[in-house]
Coordinates of C-alpha atoms in Angstrom, one line a residue:
Chain C
X202 CA 0.0 0.8 49.2
X203 CA -3.0 1.4 47.0
X204 CA -1.4 0.2 43.8
X205 CA -0.3 -3.1 45.3
X206 CA -3.8 -3.8 46.5
X207 CA -5.0 -2.8 43.1
X208 CA -2.7 -5.2 41.2
X209 CA -3.6 -8.2 43.3
X210 CA -7.3 -7.9 42.5
X211 CA -8.9 -8.9 39.2
X212 CA -11.3 -6.2 38.0
X213 CA -13.0 -7.8 35.1
X214 CA -16.1 -8.8 37.0
X215 CA -15.9 -6.5 40.0
X216 CA -17.2 -3.0 40.1
X217 CA -14.8 -0.6 41.9
X218 CA -11.8 -0.5 44.1
X219 CA -13.9 0.4 47.1
X220 CA -16.4 -2.4 46.7
X221 CA -13.8 -4.9 45.7
X222 CA -12.0 -4.4 48.9
X223 CA -15.2 -4.7 50.8
X224 CA -16.3 -7.9 49.1
X225 CA -13.1 -9.6 49.8
X226 CA -12.9 -8.6 53.4
X227 CA -16.5 -9.6 54.0
X228 CA -15.9 -13.1 52.5
X229 CA -12.9 -13.5 54.8
X230 CA -15.1 -12.7 57.8
X231 CA -17.9 -15.0 56.7
X232 CA -15.4 -17.9 56.4
X233 CA -14.0 -17.5 59.9
X234 CA -16.2 -18.8 62.7
X235 CA -16.8 -16.7 65.8
X236 CA -13.4 -16.2 67.5
X237 CA -12.8 -18.2 70.7
X238 CA -11.5 -15.1 72.5
X239 CA -15.0 -13.7 72.8
X240 CA -17.1 -16.4 74.5
X241 CA -19.7 -13.8 75.5
X242 CA -21.0 -13.6 71.9
X243 CA -23.5 -16.2 70.5
X244 CA -22.0 -19.1 68.6
X245 CA -23.4 -18.2 65.1
X246 CA -22.7 -14.6 63.9
X247 CA -26.0 -12.7 63.5
X248 CA -26.6 -10.4 60.7
X249 CA -26.3 -7.4 63.0
X250 CA -23.0 -8.4 64.5
X251 CA -21.6 -9.3 61.0
X252 CA -22.7 -5.8 59.9
X253 CA -21.1 -4.2 62.9
X254 CA -17.8 -6.1 62.4
X255 CA -17.9 -5.2 58.7
X256 CA -18.4 -1.6 59.5
X257 CA -15.3 -1.6 61.6
X258 CA -13.2 -2.9 58.7
X259 CA -14.6 -0.5 56.1
X260 CA -11.8 1.1 54.2
X261 CA -12.3 4.3 52.2
X262 CA -10.0 6.0 49.9
X263 CA -11.0 9.3 51.4
X264 CA -8.0 10.9 53.1
X265 CA -5.4 8.6 51.5
X266 CA -2.7 10.3 49.4
X267 CA -2.9 10.7 45.6
X268 CA 0.4 11.4 44.0
X269 CA 0.5 11.2 40.2
X270 CA 3.7 9.8 38.7
X271 CA 5.8 11.4 36.0
X272 CA 5.3 10.9 32.4
X273 CA 8.0 8.2 31.8
X274 CA 6.6 5.9 34.4
X275 CA 3.1 6.5 33.0
X276 CA 4.3 5.6 29.5
X277 CA 5.9 2.4 30.8
X278 CA 2.8 1.5 32.8
X279 CA 0.6 1.7 29.7
X280 CA 2.8 -1.1 28.1
X281 CA 3.2 -3.2 31.2
X282 CA 1.6 -6.4 32.3
X283 CA 0.1 -4.6 35.3
X284 CA -2.0 -2.5 33.0
X285 CA -3.1 -5.5 31.1
X286 CA -4.2 -7.5 34.1
X287 CA -6.1 -4.5 35.5
X288 CA -7.8 -3.2 32.4
X289 CA -7.2 -5.7 29.7
X290 CA -8.3 -4.4 26.3
X291 CA -11.1 -2.2 27.6
X292 CA -10.8 1.5 27.9
X293 CA -9.9 2.8 31.4
X294 CA -13.4 4.0 32.1
X295 CA -15.2 0.8 31.1
X296 CA -15.7 -0.9 34.4
X297 CA -16.2 2.2 36.5
X298 CA -19.7 2.8 38.1
X299 CA -20.8 6.1 39.4
X300 CA -22.7 6.4 42.6
X301 CA -26.2 7.9 42.4
X302 CA -28.1 9.9 44.9
X303 CA -31.3 10.0 42.8
X304 CA -32.5 7.5 40.2
X305 CA -30.8 9.5 37.4
X306 CA -27.2 10.5 37.1
X307 CA -26.6 14.2 36.6
X308 CA -25.1 15.2 33.3
X309 CA -22.0 16.6 34.9
X310 CA -19.5 14.9 37.2
X311 CA -17.8 16.1 40.3
X312 CA -15.3 18.9 40.2
X313 CA -12.3 17.0 41.4
X314 CA -11.4 13.8 43.2
X315 CA -8.3 15.0 45.2
X316 CA -7.4 18.2 47.0
X317 CA -3.9 19.0 48.3
X318 CA -2.7 15.5 47.5
X319 CA -5.4 13.6 49.4
X320 CA -8.5 12.0 48.0
X321 CA -11.7 13.7 49.0
X322 CA -14.0 11.0 47.5
X323 CA -14.5 7.4 48.3
X324 CA -15.2 6.6 44.7
X325 CA -12.7 8.6 42.6
X326 CA -13.1 8.8 38.8
X327 CA -11.3 6.3 36.5
X328 CA -8.2 8.4 36.1
X329 CA -7.8 9.7 39.6
X330 CA -8.2 6.3 41.1
X331 CA -5.0 5.0 39.3
X332 CA -1.9 7.0 40.2
X333 CA 0.0 5.7 37.1
X334 CA -2.4 7.2 34.6
X335 CA -1.3 10.6 33.6
X336 CA -3.2 12.7 30.9
X337 CA -0.4 14.1 28.9
X338 CA 0.1 14.9 25.3
X339 CA 2.8 12.2 24.9
X340 CA 0.5 9.5 26.4
X341 CA -1.4 8.9 23.1
X342 CA -2.6 5.5 24.0
X343 CA -4.6 6.8 27.0
X344 CA -5.8 9.9 25.1
X345 CA -7.3 7.8 22.3
X346 CA -9.5 5.9 24.8
X347 CA -11.4 9.1 25.5
X348 CA -11.9 10.0 21.8
X349 CA -14.7 8.4 19.8
X350 CA -13.5 6.5 16.8
X351 CA -16.4 7.5 14.6
X352 CA -16.8 11.2 15.3
X353 CA -13.3 12.2 16.5
X354 CA -14.8 14.1 19.4
X355 CA -14.3 13.7 23.1
X356 CA -16.6 11.1 24.6
X357 CA -19.4 12.6 26.8
X358 CA -18.7 12.7 30.5
X359 CA -21.8 10.6 31.1
X360 CA -20.0 7.7 29.6
X361 CA -16.5 8.2 30.9
X362 CA -17.4 9.7 34.3
X363 CA -14.1 11.5 34.8
X364 CA -14.1 14.5 37.1
X365 CA -14.2 18.0 35.7
X366 CA -10.5 18.7 36.6
X367 CA -9.4 15.7 34.7
X368 CA -11.7 16.6 31.8
X369 CA -9.9 20.0 31.6
X370 CA -6.5 18.2 31.6
X371 CA -7.8 15.9 28.8
X372 CA -8.8 18.8 26.6
X373 CA -5.5 20.5 27.1
X374 CA -3.5 17.3 26.5
X375 CA -5.6 16.6 23.3
X376 CA -5.0 20.1 21.9
X377 CA -1.2 19.7 22.5
X378 CA -1.2 16.3 21.0
X379 CA -2.8 17.6 17.8
X380 CA -0.4 20.5 17.8
X381 CA 2.6 18.2 18.1
X382 CA 1.2 15.8 15.4
X383 CA 1.2 12.9 17.8
X384 CA -2.5 12.3 17.6
X385 CA -4.0 11.8 14.2
X386 CA -7.1 13.7 13.2
X387 CA -9.0 14.7 10.1
X388 CA -7.5 17.8 8.6
X389 CA -10.1 19.9 6.8
X390 CA -9.8 19.9 3.0
X391 CA -8.5 23.1 1.4
X392 CA -9.7 24.0 -2.0
X393 CA -7.4 26.3 -4.0
X394 CA -8.5 28.9 -6.5
X395 CA -5.7 28.8 -9.0
X396 CA -6.5 32.4 -10.2
X397 CA -5.2 33.7 -6.9
X398 CA -1.8 32.2 -7.3
X399 CA -1.2 32.5 -11.1
X400 CA -2.1 36.0 -12.3
X401 CA -1.9 34.9 -15.9
X402 CA -5.1 32.8 -15.5
X403 CA -7.1 35.9 -14.7
X404 CA -9.3 37.6 -17.2
X405 CA -9.8 41.3 -17.6
X406 CA -13.2 41.5 -15.9
X407 CA -11.8 39.8 -12.8
X408 CA -9.6 42.8 -12.0
X409 CA -12.2 44.9 -10.3
X410 CA -10.9 47.5 -7.8
X411 CA -12.1 47.3 -4.3
X412 CA -14.7 49.7 -2.8
X413 CA -12.1 51.2 -0.6
X414 CA -9.8 52.0 -3.5
X415 CA -12.6 53.6 -5.5
X416 CA -13.4 55.8 -2.6
X417 CA -9.8 56.8 -2.0
X418 CA -9.3 57.5 -5.7
X419 CA -12.4 59.6 -5.9
X420 CA -11.4 61.6 -2.8
X421 CA -8.1 62.3 -4.3
X422 CA -9.5 63.2 -7.7
X423 CA -12.1 65.5 -6.3
X424 CA -9.8 66.8 -3.6
X425 CA -12.3 66.4 -0.8
X426 CA -11.6 67.1 2.8
X427 CA -14.9 65.8 4.3
X428 CA -16.5 62.4 3.8
X429 CA -19.9 63.9 3.6
X430 CA -19.1 65.4 0.2
X431 CA -18.3 62.1 -1.3
X432 CA -20.6 60.9 -4.0
X433 CA -20.0 57.8 -6.1
X434 CA -21.7 57.2 -9.4
X435 CA -23.7 54.0 -10.0
X436 CA -21.1 52.5 -12.4
X437 CA -18.4 52.9 -9.9
X438 CA -20.4 51.2 -7.2
X439 CA -21.5 48.4 -9.5
X440 CA -17.9 47.8 -10.7
X441 CA -16.8 46.7 -7.2
Chain F
X288 CA 7.6 33.7 23.7
X289 CA 7.4 37.4 23.1
X290 CA 4.6 38.8 20.9
X291 CA 5.0 42.3 19.6
X292 CA 1.9 44.1 20.7
X293 CA 0.6 45.8 17.7
X294 CA -2.6 47.5 17.4
X295 CA -4.8 45.9 14.7
X296 CA -7.3 48.4 13.3
X297 CA -9.1 48.3 10.1
X298 CA -10.0 51.1 7.8
X299 CA -13.7 50.6 6.9
X300 CA -15.2 53.7 5.5
X301 CA -18.9 53.8 5.2
X302 CA -20.3 56.7 3.3
X303 CA -23.5 57.9 5.0
X304 CA -21.9 56.7 8.3
X305 CA -20.9 58.6 11.4
X306 CA -19.4 61.9 10.6
X307 CA -16.9 62.0 13.4
X308 CA -13.9 64.2 13.4
X309 CA -11.8 61.2 14.6
X310 CA -12.9 59.2 11.5
X311 CA -11.8 62.0 9.2
X312 CA -8.4 62.3 11.0
X313 CA -7.7 58.6 10.8
X314 CA -8.7 58.6 7.2
X315 CA -6.5 61.5 6.4
X316 CA -3.5 59.8 8.1
X317 CA -3.9 56.9 5.7
X318 CA -3.9 58.8 2.5
X319 CA -2.2 62.1 1.9
X320 CA -2.0 64.4 -1.2
X321 CA 1.4 63.1 -2.0
X322 CA 0.5 59.4 -2.1
X323 CA -0.5 58.2 -5.5
X324 CA -3.6 56.0 -5.2
X325 CA -3.3 54.6 -8.7
X326 CA 0.2 53.4 -8.0
X327 CA -1.1 51.6 -4.9
X328 CA -3.8 49.9 -6.9
X329 CA -1.5 48.7 -9.6
X330 CA 1.0 47.5 -7.0
X331 CA -1.4 45.3 -5.1
X332 CA -3.1 43.7 -8.1
X333 CA -0.2 41.7 -9.2
X334 CA 1.8 41.2 -6.0
X335 CA 1.5 37.4 -5.7
X336 CA 4.9 35.9 -6.7
X337 CA 8.2 37.2 -7.6
X338 CA 10.6 35.5 -10.0
X339 CA 14.2 34.9 -9.1
X340 CA 16.4 36.3 -11.8
X341 CA 18.5 33.5 -13.1
X342 CA 16.1 30.6 -12.5
X343 CA 12.9 29.4 -14.2
X344 CA 9.7 29.8 -12.3
X345 CA 8.2 26.4 -11.4
X346 CA 4.8 28.0 -11.2
X347 CA 4.9 29.0 -14.9
X348 CA 5.8 25.4 -15.9
X349 CA 3.2 23.9 -13.5
X350 CA 0.3 25.8 -14.8
X351 CA 0.7 24.6 -18.4
X352 CA -2.2 22.4 -19.5
X353 CA 0.0 19.4 -20.6
X354 CA 1.8 19.4 -17.3
X355 CA -1.4 19.4 -15.4
X356 CA -2.8 16.5 -17.5
X357 CA 0.4 14.4 -17.0
X358 CA 0.3 14.9 -13.3
X359 CA -3.4 13.9 -13.0
X360 CA -2.6 10.8 -15.1
X361 CA 0.2 9.8 -12.8
X362 CA -1.8 10.3 -9.6
X363 CA -4.2 7.5 -10.4
X364 CA -7.9 7.4 -9.5
X365 CA -8.7 4.7 -6.9
X366 CA -12.2 5.5 -5.5
X367 CA -11.7 3.3 -2.5
X368 CA -8.6 5.3 -1.5
X369 CA -10.2 8.7 -2.2
X370 CA -13.3 8.0 -0.2
X371 CA -11.7 6.1 2.7
X372 CA -13.6 6.0 6.0
X373 CA -13.0 9.2 7.9
X374 CA -14.2 10.5 11.2
X375 CA -17.3 12.7 10.8
X376 CA -18.7 15.0 13.4
X377 CA -22.2 15.1 11.8
X378 CA -23.1 11.5 11.7
X379 CA -26.2 10.9 9.6
X380 CA -28.3 7.9 9.2
X381 CA -27.6 5.6 6.3
X382 CA -29.9 6.4 3.4
X383 CA -31.1 3.7 1.0
X384 CA -32.5 4.7 -2.3
X385 CA -34.1 2.8 -5.2
X386 CA -32.6 4.0 -8.5
X387 CA -33.1 3.2 -12.2
X388 CA -30.1 2.3 -14.3
X389 CA -30.0 5.8 -15.7
X390 CA -30.1 7.4 -12.2
X391 CA -27.5 5.0 -11.0
X392 CA -25.2 6.1 -13.8
X393 CA -25.8 9.8 -12.9
X394 CA -24.9 9.1 -9.3
X395 CA -21.7 7.3 -10.3
X396 CA -20.7 10.2 -12.5
X397 CA -21.4 12.6 -9.6
X398 CA -19.2 10.5 -7.4
X399 CA -16.4 10.6 -10.0
X400 CA -16.7 14.4 -10.1
X401 CA -16.5 14.7 -6.3
X402 CA -13.4 12.4 -6.4
X403 CA -11.8 14.6 -9.0
X404 CA -12.4 17.6 -6.8
X405 CA -10.7 15.9 -3.9
X406 CA -7.6 15.3 -6.1
X407 CA -7.0 19.0 -6.8
X408 CA -3.2 19.5 -6.9
X409 CA -1.9 22.2 -4.5
X410 CA -0.2 25.0 -6.4
X411 CA 3.5 25.1 -6.8
X412 CA 5.2 28.4 -6.5
X413 CA 8.6 29.9 -5.9
X414 CA 9.4 31.2 -2.5
X415 CA 7.9 34.6 -1.9
X416 CA 10.3 37.5 -1.3
X417 CA 9.8 40.4 1.0
X418 CA 9.1 43.6 -0.8
X419 CA 8.2 46.2 1.7
X420 CA 7.6 49.5 -0.1
X421 CA 7.7 52.7 1.9
X422 CA 4.8 54.8 0.7
X423 CA 5.8 58.0 2.6
X424 CA 7.9 59.1 5.5
X425 CA 6.5 61.6 8.0
X426 CA 8.6 62.6 11.0
X427 CA 5.9 64.9 12.3
X428 CA 3.8 61.8 13.1
X429 CA 6.5 60.0 15.0
X430 CA 5.5 58.9 18.5
X431 CA 1.8 59.3 17.8
X432 CA 1.1 55.9 19.3
X433 CA 3.1 53.5 21.5
X434 CA 2.6 50.7 18.9
X435 CA 2.4 50.4 15.2
X436 CA -0.9 50.3 13.4
X437 CA -1.8 47.8 10.7
X438 CA -4.6 48.4 8.2
X439 CA -6.4 46.0 5.9
X440 CA -9.0 46.5 3.2
X441 CA -12.1 44.5 4.0
X442 CA -14.3 45.5 1.1
X443 CA -16.4 42.7 -0.4
X444 CA -15.5 40.5 -3.3
X445 CA -11.7 40.6 -3.5
X446 CA -9.4 37.6 -3.3
X447 CA -7.7 37.4 0.1
X448 CA -4.2 37.6 -1.4
X449 CA -5.0 40.8 -3.2
X450 CA -6.0 42.8 -0.3
X451 CA -4.1 45.9 0.6
X452 CA -2.3 45.6 4.0
X453 CA -0.5 48.7 5.2
X454 CA 1.4 49.6 8.3
X455 CA 2.1 52.9 10.0
X456 CA 5.2 52.6 12.1
X457 CA 5.8 54.4 15.4
X458 CA 8.2 56.7 13.7
X459 CA 5.6 57.7 11.2
X460 CA 6.6 55.8 8.1
X461 CA 3.7 54.4 6.0
X462 CA 4.7 51.2 4.3
X463 CA 3.3 48.0 2.9
X464 CA 3.3 45.2 5.4
X465 CA 6.0 42.5 5.7
X466 CA 5.1 38.9 4.8
X467 CA 4.6 37.9 8.4
X468 CA 2.3 40.8 9.1
X469 CA 0.3 40.0 6.0
X470 CA -0.1 36.4 7.0
X471 CA -1.3 37.2 10.5
X472 CA -3.7 39.9 9.3
X473 CA -5.2 37.6 6.6
X474 CA -5.8 34.9 9.2
X475 CA -7.4 37.3 11.6
X476 CA -9.8 38.9 9.2
X477 CA -10.3 36.1 6.7
X478 CA -9.7 33.0 8.7
X479 CA -9.2 29.6 7.1
X480 CA -10.5 26.8 9.3
X481 CA -7.8 24.6 10.6
X482 CA -5.1 27.2 10.4
X483 CA -3.3 28.5 13.5
X484 CA -1.8 31.9 14.0
X485 CA 1.3 30.4 15.5
X486 CA 3.0 27.7 13.5
X487 CA 2.2 24.3 15.1
X488 CA 5.0 22.5 16.8
X489 CA 4.7 19.5 14.5
X490 CA 6.4 21.5 11.7
X491 CA 9.6 22.2 13.7
X492 CA 12.5 20.0 12.6
X493 CA 12.7 17.6 15.5
X494 CA 9.0 16.9 15.7
X495 CA 8.8 16.6 11.9
X496 CA 11.4 13.8 12.1
X497 CA 9.3 11.9 14.7
X498 CA 6.2 12.0 12.5
X499 CA 8.2 11.0 9.4
X500 CA 9.5 8.0 11.2
X501 CA 5.9 7.0 11.8
X502 CA 5.4 7.4 8.0
X503 CA 2.4 9.6 8.6
X504 CA 2.9 11.6 5.3
X505 CA -0.7 12.4 4.7
X506 CA -1.2 14.2 8.0
X507 CA 1.9 16.3 7.4
X508 CA 1.1 17.3 3.9
X509 CA -2.6 17.9 4.5
X510 CA -1.9 20.1 7.4
X511 CA 0.9 21.9 5.6
X512 CA -1.6 22.7 2.8
X513 CA -4.1 24.2 5.3
X514 CA -1.5 25.9 7.6
X515 CA 0.7 27.6 5.0
X516 CA 0.4 29.3 1.7
X517 CA 2.2 27.5 -1.2
X518 CA 4.9 30.2 -1.5
X519 CA 5.9 30.4 2.2
X520 CA 9.4 29.2 3.0
X521 CA 8.1 26.9 5.8
X522 CA 5.7 25.1 3.4
X523 CA 8.6 24.5 0.9
X524 CA 10.8 23.3 3.7
X525 CA 8.2 20.9 5.1
X526 CA 7.1 19.5 1.8
X527 CA 10.7 19.0 0.4
X528 CA 11.7 17.2 3.6
X529 CA 8.7 14.9 3.3
X530 CA 9.4 14.1 -0.3
X531 CA 13.1 13.3 0.5
X532 CA 12.0 10.9 3.3
X533 CA 9.5 9.2 0.9
X534 CA 12.3 8.9 -1.6
X535 CA 14.6 7.2 0.9
X536 CA 12.0 4.8 2.1
X537 CA 10.5 4.0 -1.3
X538 CA 7.0 4.6 0.0
X539 CA 5.5 6.3 -3.0
X540 CA 2.4 4.2 -2.9
X541 CA 1.2 5.9 0.3
X542 CA 0.4 9.1 -1.7
X543 CA -1.1 7.5 -4.8
X544 CA -4.7 8.6 -5.5
X545 CA -4.2 11.6 -3.2
X546 CA -3.7 15.2 -4.1
X547 CA -0.1 15.2 -3.0
X548 CA 1.3 12.8 -5.6
X549 CA 1.4 15.4 -8.3
X550 CA 3.6 17.9 -6.4
X551 CA 5.8 15.1 -5.3
X552 CA 6.4 13.8 -8.8
X553 CA 7.0 17.4 -9.9
X554 CA 9.6 17.9 -7.2
X555 CA 11.5 14.7 -8.2
X556 CA 11.5 15.7 -11.9
X557 CA 12.5 19.3 -11.2
X558 CA 15.5 18.1 -9.1
X559 CA 16.2 15.1 -11.4
X560 CA 15.7 12.4 -8.8
X561 CA 13.3 10.3 -10.9
X562 CA 15.1 7.0 -10.8
X563 CA 13.5 5.4 -7.7
X564 CA 10.1 6.6 -8.5
X565 CA 10.4 5.2 -12.0
X566 CA 11.6 1.8 -10.7
X567 CA 8.7 1.7 -8.3
X568 CA 6.3 2.3 -11.2
X569 CA 8.0 -0.4 -13.3
X570 CA 7.8 -2.9 -10.5
X571 CA 4.0 -2.2 -10.3
X572 CA 3.6 -2.6 -14.1
X573 CA 2.7 1.1 -14.6
X574 CA 4.6 1.6 -17.9
X575 CA 2.3 4.4 -19.0
X576 CA 3.0 6.3 -15.8
X577 CA 6.7 5.9 -16.4
X578 CA 6.3 7.3 -19.9
X579 CA 4.3 10.2 -18.6
X580 CA 7.2 10.9 -16.2
X581 CA 9.6 11.0 -19.1
X582 CA 7.3 13.4 -20.9
X583 CA 7.3 15.6 -17.8
X584 CA 11.1 15.5 -17.7
X585 CA 11.2 16.6 -21.3
X586 CA 9.0 19.6 -20.6
X587 CA 10.7 20.7 -17.4
X588 CA 14.3 20.2 -18.7
X589 CA 14.0 21.2 -22.4
X590 CA 17.8 21.2 -22.8
X591 CA 18.4 17.6 -21.8
X592 CA 18.5 14.6 -24.1
X593 CA 15.1 13.4 -23.0
X594 CA 13.5 16.3 -24.8
X595 CA 14.7 14.9 -28.1
X596 CA 12.7 11.7 -27.7
X597 CA 9.6 11.2 -29.8
X598 CA 6.9 10.1 -27.4
X599 CA 4.2 9.3 -29.9
X600 CA 5.6 6.6 -32.1
X601 CA 8.3 4.8 -30.2
X602 CA 7.8 1.7 -28.1
X603 CA 7.8 2.6 -24.4
X604 CA 10.5 0.0 -23.8
X605 CA 12.8 1.8 -26.1
X606 CA 12.1 5.1 -24.3
X607 CA 13.0 3.7 -21.0
X608 CA 16.2 2.1 -22.3
X609 CA 17.2 5.4 -23.8
X610 CA 16.5 7.1 -20.5
X611 CA 18.6 4.6 -18.6
X612 CA 21.5 5.3 -21.0
X613 CA 21.2 9.0 -21.0
X614 CA 20.0 10.7 -17.8
X615 CA 19.5 8.1 -15.1
X616 CA 21.4 8.8 -11.8
X617 CA 21.2 5.3 -10.6
X618 CA 21.2 3.3 -13.9
X619 CA 21.9 -0.1 -12.2
X620 CA 18.7 0.0 -10.1
X621 CA 16.6 1.1 -13.1
X622 CA 18.0 -1.5 -15.5
X623 CA 17.5 -4.3 -13.0
X624 CA 13.8 -3.4 -12.4
X625 CA 13.4 -3.0 -16.1
X626 CA 14.7 -6.4 -16.8
X627 CA 12.4 -7.9 -14.3
X628 CA 9.5 -6.1 -15.8
X629 CA 10.3 -7.4 -19.3
X630 CA 10.6 -10.9 -17.9
X631 CA 7.2 -10.6 -16.2
X632 CA 5.7 -9.3 -19.4
X633 CA 7.1 -12.1 -21.5
X634 CA 5.8 -14.7 -19.1
X635 CA 2.3 -13.1 -19.1
X636 CA 2.4 -13.1 -22.9
X637 CA 3.5 -16.8 -22.9
X638 CA 0.7 -17.8 -20.5
X639 CA -1.8 -16.1 -22.7

């Protein structure tokens, strides 16, 4: 199972699941001498044969199933030893490296890492690669890793490299967390004008009628039926 | 969740604007010969609060100058608390300036002014009552539209709470809007940043309890100030619940040097739950604050014994002893903390 393979490897110095598997399997092969069952091959393994053997053992996440767990398991996972061994104190996206096709990374990430329950990428994004990470409004510890401490905004995707589908989930989860009050944020300051709430503080000149009411009043006084006939004197206009 | 689909239209009449027939018809439906425009104007000008018959209005007491001064005294003024580090979307570079002594003084005064502005006390009002007035009934108009129409006055330069908001129901009655309709219309046409149209789930009872357990009082109270008006029943419920929780856990210090300390102290004094707050003040050697609390008590409850004390001449110790004898609900706690305070004072005097 992917998770067991995950837990047995230390990720602090290694780059990704994919390459971690590769590096371990290649060291295994380098340690073993040429197997005695194949006497036709030369005694020392050449670079080419090593490469061919390595190609046969290549494992890719593509096509393997991706089933996210429910929220309770995810919450337990965030506190567990397994989480600490894999990620330590770093955020979840810290040790992830994107693959480049050019020299520069594009400013957007892939659309999604899994389709119909199977991975479609060999190098899924930091959230999709771990089936126990669920972006949910209750999972505040995970949500906080994607929010900048200083600005309070969502970290740019160039930094965190999550796929667009997970970014949408993150935005929804953050909005819900703010709504439920689980995630702290800076509430804008509201200045009150006491005169709105305590009429006794108002002076005479503050009580100006609105433009609409002057118009309606004039129409009633002059008994107009058409708006074209409406005329307002300058004092009435300036009073509003 | 079901939303009633109501048509929101606004009546904005420009003179010199399009002279459509439709405009004239809509206009005439709003105001008829029978409606008295002057009555409308006088009704909306002073529609903010309504007093309950047998009780005193806390707003009238709150707005008195001496009450305001007392509350600002109690709140304290700790600059490091007022200007704590907050997240900031527009991060600027740090600016270094060379200033003379005089300029430095000016900058410090400006900072003090900004701090005072941040400590503005949210208004305290009675709960607003629904007063829907039917302006006219017209059966001929019934069924003119599948939904009711709401109108709001968007002329310039009027406070938001004074605006005229009127509804024309499906059966033709023209009436002033209910409180809920008013709140929604105001938020749509004159939005306040940070306010939601639907009440956030954190103010529902179960969610509120969870946040109170975390002791995150500032978030609740700040957000309540933004989300609700001070006379809404939801605001009163949320703030009262928070103050009760703070009272139980004795965590008054969380709100010191914030704008919420004033309303909290006012709540305790109004409902005569002063004892724990006073013992907290005594244990922190804030004897002047304790005396200010007593003065507040005298103003709010003029028919109690506390109103007969003389606050200018007597020793503060005497005042507190008198209060413990007269009106304290938990006299044991208060006397215990008072004794400890006196002991601390005497030791400090001995040490020099």
